[in-house]
Short mmCIF file of C-alpha atoms (C1' of nucleotides) in Angstrom, two decimals:
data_model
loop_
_atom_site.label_atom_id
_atom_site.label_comp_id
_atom_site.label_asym_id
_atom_site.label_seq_id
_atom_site.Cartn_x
_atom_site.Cartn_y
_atom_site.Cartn_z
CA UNK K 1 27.40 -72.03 25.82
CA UNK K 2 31.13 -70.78 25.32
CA UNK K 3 31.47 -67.11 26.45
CA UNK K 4 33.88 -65.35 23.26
CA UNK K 5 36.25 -63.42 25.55
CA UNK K 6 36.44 -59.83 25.54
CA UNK K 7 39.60 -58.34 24.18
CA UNK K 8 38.49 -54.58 25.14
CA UNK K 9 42.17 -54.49 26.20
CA UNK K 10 43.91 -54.30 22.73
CA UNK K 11 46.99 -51.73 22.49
CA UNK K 12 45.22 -49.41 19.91
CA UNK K 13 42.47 -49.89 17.52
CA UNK K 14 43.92 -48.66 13.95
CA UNK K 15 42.12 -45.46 12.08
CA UNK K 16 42.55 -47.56 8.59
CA UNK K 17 39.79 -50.06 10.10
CA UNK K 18 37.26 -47.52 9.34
CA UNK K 19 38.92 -44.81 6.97
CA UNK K 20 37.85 -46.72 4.55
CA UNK K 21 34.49 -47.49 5.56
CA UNK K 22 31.06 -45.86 3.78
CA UNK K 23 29.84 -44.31 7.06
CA UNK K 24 33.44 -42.94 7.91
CA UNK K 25 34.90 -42.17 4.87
CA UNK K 26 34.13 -38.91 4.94
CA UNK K 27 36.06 -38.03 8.12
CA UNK K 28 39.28 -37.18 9.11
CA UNK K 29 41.93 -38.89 10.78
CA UNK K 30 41.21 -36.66 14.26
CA UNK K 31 37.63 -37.97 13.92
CA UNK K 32 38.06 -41.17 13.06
CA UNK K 33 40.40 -41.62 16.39
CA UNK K 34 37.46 -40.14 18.50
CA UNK K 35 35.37 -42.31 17.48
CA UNK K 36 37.75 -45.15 17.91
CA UNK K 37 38.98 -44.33 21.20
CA UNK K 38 34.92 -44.32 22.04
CA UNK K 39 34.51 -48.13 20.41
CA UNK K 40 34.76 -51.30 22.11
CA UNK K 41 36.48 -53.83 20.15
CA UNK K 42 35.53 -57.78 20.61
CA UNK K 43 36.06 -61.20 19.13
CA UNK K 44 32.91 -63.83 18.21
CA UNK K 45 33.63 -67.47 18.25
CA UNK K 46 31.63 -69.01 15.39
CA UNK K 47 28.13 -69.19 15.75
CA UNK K 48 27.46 -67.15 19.01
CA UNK K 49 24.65 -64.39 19.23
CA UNK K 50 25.93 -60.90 19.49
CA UNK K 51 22.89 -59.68 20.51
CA UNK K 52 19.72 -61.17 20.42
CA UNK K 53 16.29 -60.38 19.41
CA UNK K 54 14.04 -58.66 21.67
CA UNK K 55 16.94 -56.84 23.69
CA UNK K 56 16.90 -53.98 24.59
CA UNK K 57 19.33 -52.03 22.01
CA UNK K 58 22.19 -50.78 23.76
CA UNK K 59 24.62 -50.98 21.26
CA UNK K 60 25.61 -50.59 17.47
CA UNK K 61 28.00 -52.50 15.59
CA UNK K 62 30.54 -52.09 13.02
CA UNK K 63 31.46 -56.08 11.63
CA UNK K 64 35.48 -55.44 11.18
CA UNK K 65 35.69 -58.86 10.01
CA UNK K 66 33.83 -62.17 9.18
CA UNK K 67 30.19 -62.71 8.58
CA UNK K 68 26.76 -62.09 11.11
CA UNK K 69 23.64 -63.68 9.85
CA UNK K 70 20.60 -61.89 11.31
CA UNK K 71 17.88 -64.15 12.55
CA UNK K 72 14.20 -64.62 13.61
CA UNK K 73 12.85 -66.73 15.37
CA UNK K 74 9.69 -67.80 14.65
CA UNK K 75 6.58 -69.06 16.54
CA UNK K 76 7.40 -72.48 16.08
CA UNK K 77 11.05 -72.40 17.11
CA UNK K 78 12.12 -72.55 13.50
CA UNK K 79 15.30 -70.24 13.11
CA UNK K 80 14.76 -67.76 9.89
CA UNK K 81 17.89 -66.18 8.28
CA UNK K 82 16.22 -62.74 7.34
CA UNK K 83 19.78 -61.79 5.60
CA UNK K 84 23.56 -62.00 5.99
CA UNK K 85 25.91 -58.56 6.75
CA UNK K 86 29.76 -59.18 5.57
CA UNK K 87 32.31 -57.11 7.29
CA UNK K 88 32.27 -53.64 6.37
CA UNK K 89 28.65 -52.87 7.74
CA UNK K 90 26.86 -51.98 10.64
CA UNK K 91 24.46 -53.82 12.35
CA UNK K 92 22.38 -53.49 15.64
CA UNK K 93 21.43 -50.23 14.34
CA UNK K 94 17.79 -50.00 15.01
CA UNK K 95 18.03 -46.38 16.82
CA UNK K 96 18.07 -45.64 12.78
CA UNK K 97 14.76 -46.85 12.47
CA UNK K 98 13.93 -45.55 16.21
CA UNK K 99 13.52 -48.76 17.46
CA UNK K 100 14.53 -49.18 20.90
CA UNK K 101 14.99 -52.91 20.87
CA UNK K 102 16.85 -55.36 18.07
CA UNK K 103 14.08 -56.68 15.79
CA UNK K 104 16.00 -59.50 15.41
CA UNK K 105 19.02 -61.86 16.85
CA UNK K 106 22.88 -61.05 15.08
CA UNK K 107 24.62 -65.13 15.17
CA UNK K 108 28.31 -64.94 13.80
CA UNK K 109 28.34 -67.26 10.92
CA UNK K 110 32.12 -67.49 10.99
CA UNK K 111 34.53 -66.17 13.79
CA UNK K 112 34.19 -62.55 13.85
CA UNK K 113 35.39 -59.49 14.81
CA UNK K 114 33.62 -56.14 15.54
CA UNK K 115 33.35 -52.73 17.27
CA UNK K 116 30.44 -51.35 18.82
CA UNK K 117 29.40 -48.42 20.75
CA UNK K 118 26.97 -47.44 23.29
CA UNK K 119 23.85 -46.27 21.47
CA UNK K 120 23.44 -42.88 23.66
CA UNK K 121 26.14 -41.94 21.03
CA UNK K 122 24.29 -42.71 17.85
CA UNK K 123 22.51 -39.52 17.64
CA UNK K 124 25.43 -37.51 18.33
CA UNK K 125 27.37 -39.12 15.53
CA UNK K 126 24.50 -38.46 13.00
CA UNK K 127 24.84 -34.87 14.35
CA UNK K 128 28.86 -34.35 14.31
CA UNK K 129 30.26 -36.61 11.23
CA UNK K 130 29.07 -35.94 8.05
CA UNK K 131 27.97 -38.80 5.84
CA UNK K 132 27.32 -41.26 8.92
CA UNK K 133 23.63 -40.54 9.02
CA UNK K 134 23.03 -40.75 5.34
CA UNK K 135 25.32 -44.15 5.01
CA UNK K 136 23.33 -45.81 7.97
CA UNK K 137 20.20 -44.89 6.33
CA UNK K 138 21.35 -46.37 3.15
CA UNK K 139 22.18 -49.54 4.38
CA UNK K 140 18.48 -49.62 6.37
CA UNK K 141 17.14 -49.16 3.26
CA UNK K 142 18.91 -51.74 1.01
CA UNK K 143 18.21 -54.49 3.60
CA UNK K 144 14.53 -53.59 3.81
CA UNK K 145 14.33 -53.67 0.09
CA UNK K 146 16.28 -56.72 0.06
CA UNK K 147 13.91 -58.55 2.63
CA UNK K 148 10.93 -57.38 0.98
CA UNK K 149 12.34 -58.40 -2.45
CA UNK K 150 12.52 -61.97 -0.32
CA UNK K 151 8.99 -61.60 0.68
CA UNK K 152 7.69 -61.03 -2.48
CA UNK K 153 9.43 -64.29 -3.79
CA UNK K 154 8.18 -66.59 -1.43
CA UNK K 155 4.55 -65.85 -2.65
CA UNK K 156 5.48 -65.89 -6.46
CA UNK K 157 8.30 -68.10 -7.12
CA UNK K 158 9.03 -71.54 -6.91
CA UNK K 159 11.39 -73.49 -5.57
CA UNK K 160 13.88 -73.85 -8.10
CA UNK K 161 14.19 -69.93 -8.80
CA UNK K 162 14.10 -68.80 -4.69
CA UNK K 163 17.03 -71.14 -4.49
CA UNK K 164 18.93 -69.44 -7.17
CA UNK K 165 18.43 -66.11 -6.04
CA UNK K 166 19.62 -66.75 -2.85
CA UNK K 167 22.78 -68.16 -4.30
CA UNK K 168 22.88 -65.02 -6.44
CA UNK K 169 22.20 -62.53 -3.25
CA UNK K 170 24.64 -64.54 -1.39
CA UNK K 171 27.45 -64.24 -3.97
CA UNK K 172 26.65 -60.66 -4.25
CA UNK K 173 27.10 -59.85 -0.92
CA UNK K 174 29.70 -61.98 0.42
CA UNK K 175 31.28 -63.13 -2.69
CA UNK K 176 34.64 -64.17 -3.09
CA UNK K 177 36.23 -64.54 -6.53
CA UNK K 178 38.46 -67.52 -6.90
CA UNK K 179 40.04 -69.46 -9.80
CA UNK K 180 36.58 -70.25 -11.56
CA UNK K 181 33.87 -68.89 -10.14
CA UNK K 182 32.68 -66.85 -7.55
CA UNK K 183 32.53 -69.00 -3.67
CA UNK K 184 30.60 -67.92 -0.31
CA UNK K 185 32.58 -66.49 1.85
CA UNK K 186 31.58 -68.72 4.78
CA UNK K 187 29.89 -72.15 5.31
CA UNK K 188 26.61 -72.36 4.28
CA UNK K 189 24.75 -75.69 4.60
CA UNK K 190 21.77 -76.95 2.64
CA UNK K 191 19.45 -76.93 5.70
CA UNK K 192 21.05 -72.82 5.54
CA UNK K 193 20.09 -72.52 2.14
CA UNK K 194 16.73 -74.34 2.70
CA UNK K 195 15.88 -71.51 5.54
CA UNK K 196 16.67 -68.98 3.70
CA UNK K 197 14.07 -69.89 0.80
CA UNK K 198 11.41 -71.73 2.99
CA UNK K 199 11.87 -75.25 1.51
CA UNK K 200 13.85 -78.31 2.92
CA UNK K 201 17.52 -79.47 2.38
CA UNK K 202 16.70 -82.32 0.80
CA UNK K 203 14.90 -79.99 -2.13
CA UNK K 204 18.50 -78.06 -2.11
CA UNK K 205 20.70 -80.72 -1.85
CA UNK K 206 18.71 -82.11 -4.93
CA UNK K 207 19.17 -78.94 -7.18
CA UNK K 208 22.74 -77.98 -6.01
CA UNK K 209 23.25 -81.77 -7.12
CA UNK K 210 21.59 -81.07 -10.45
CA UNK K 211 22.96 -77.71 -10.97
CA UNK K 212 26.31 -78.91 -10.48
CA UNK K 213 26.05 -81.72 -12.94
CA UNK K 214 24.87 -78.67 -14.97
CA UNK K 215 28.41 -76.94 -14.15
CA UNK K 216 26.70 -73.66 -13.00
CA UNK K 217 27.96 -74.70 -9.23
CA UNK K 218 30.64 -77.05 -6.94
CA UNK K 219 29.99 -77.27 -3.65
CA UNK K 220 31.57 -79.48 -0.66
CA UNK K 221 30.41 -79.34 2.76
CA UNK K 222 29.39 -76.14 3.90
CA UNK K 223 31.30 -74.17 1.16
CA UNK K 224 29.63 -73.30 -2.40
CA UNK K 225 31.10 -72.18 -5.35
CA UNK K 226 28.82 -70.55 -8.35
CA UNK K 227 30.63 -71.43 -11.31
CA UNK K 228 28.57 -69.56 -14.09
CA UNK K 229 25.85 -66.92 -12.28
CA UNK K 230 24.48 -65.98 -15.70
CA UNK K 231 22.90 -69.30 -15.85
CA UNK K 232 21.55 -68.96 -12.36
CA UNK K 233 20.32 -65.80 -13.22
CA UNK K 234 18.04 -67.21 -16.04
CA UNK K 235 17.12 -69.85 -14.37
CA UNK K 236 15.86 -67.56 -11.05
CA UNK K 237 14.07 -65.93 -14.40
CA UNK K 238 11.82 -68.35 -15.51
"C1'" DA J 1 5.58 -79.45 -7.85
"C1'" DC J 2 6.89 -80.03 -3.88
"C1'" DA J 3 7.34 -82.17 1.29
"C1'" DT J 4 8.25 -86.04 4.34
"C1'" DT J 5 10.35 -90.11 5.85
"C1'" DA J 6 13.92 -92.98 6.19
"C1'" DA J 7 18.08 -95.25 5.00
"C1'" DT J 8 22.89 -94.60 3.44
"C1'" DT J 9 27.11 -92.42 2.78
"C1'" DA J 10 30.54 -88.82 3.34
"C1'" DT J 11 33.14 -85.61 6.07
"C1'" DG J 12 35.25 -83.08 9.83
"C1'" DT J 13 36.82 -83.23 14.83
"C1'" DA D 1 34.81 -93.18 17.17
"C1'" DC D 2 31.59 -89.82 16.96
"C1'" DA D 3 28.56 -86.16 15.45
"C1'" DT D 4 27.16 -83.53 11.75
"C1'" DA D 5 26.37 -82.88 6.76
"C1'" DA D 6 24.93 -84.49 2.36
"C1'" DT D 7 22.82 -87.73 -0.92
"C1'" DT D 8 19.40 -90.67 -2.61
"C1'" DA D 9 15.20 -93.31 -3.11
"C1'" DA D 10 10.54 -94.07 -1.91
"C1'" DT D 11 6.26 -92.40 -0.65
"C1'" DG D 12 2.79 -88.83 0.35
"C1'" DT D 13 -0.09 -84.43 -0.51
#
DNA sequence: ACATTAATTATGT
DNA sequence: ACATAATTAATGT
C-alpha cells in the first residue's frame, strides 16, 4: 500500500494547535511548547491505518485534523467500525486503560493530520500537566459508554432505529452545520453505515432513500446530510 | 422484518 | 474507460 510520508521535519509545530484543546487547556504556553517540541507531527493519506490492532502500543495520538475511524476486525474478516474520533481527540491511548497493546486498528477516514508521542511519556504527562489525566479519562469513558450504548442496541432495536442513531451519533460527533441541515464531515458510504449497525447496504440505501423522500435527509455519494434530526430522533424512538 | 442475490444505473478518477 | 457506489426488484428465511 502507499506509505503517507513523514513530515517530522516541519519548521515549528504552533502552541494554538493544542491551547485550545480539553487535555491542554489548562496549561501554559511554556508547557504547551514542551510538549510540542516532544510530539511528532505526520500526515495520513485517506484510508491508511495509523496503527493497527494488536500492536504493541508505542504511541498516543492527538488527531489535529480530519477524521480516524477505529476498527475491529472480526473472526470472519468482516471490518467493524467500533466508533469515529474527529480532530480534537486523542486516540491510541490505551496506557489509560493500562493496556499495553491497541485493542483495535485507527484507519483515517479522510486525509489526516496528527501528533503523537512515545508512550514512555504518558505517565509523566498525567503526573506534570494538570487536567491531562482527567480529560483522557473522560474521553475513555464517553467512548466506552458510547460502544456499550451500541451494544445494547444491536440486541434491542431494529433496523430502522440502529440506523438512525447512528446518523444521530455521527452528526453529533462530526457534524457540520451547513445551509439546511447538519452534513458528515467525511464520506460515509451505505456499506459504512450498514457496518456500523450490523445490517446490509442495501437495507440503508433503502431507508436513506425513504427517509429522504421523507425530507429528514439528502445524501449523494459518500456524503449525508440530516435535514431535520428531530424526526430521526423519534423515529430511533419507536 | 429483515437478508440475499442479482441486475441496473450513477458517479468519480 | 474503468472501478466503485448506489438503487431497485425479486426472492428467500
Amino acid at each position: 500500500m502507499n506509505k503517507p510520508v513523514a513530515t517530522s521535519t516541519l519548521p515549528r509545530l504552533d502552541e494554538s494547535l493544542l491551547s485550545h484543546l480539553p487535555p491542554f487547556s489548562k496549561l501554559d504556553k511554556r508547557q504547551i511548547r514542551t510538549i510540542l517540541d516532544q510530539a511528532t507531527s505526520r500526515r495520513y493519506d485517506k484510508g491508511v491505518a495509523i496503527f493497527d490492532e494488536g500492536a504493541p502500543a508505542e504511541r498516543f495520538y492527538m488527531l489535529l485534523d480530519g477524521y480516524v475511524r477505529v476498527v475491529r476486525v472480526t473472526a470472519t474478516g468482516e471490518q467493524v467500525t467500533a466508533l469515529h474520533i474527529p480532530a480534537g481527540q486523542l486516540l491510541g491511548i490505551a496506557r489509560a486503560i493500562g493496556k499495553e497493546f491497541y485493542p483495535a486498528t485507527a484507519m483515517t477516514a479522510t486525509e489526516s493530520l496528527a501528533l503523537s508521542w512515545p508512550m514512555t511519556l504518558w505517565d509523566s504527562f498525567a503526573a506534570d500537566y494538570d487536567g491531562f489525566a482527567t480529560e483522557s479519562y473522560k474521553t475513555v469513558g464517553n467512548r466506552v459508554s458510547e460502544m456499550n450504548n451500541r451494544i445494547v442496541e444491536m440486541a434491542t432495536q431494529q433496523v430502522e432505529q440502529r440506523v438512525a442513531n447512528a446518523l444521530l451519533r455521527l452528526i453529533n460527533q462530526t457534524g457540520r452545520k451547513v445551509a439546511d441541515g447538519i452534513e458528515i464531515d467525511f464520506p460515509i458510504t451505505r456499506q459504512d453505515l450498514s457496518e456500523l449497525t450490523a445490517t446490509t447496504l442495501h437495507t440503508v440505501s433503502r431507508l436513506l432513500s425513504a427517509w429522504e423522500k421523507q425530507g429528514m435527509v439528502q445524501s449523494k455519494r459518500k456524503r449525508i446530510k440530516v435535514c431535520d434530526p428531530h424526526a430521526l430522533v423519534v423515529l430511533s424512538q419507536i
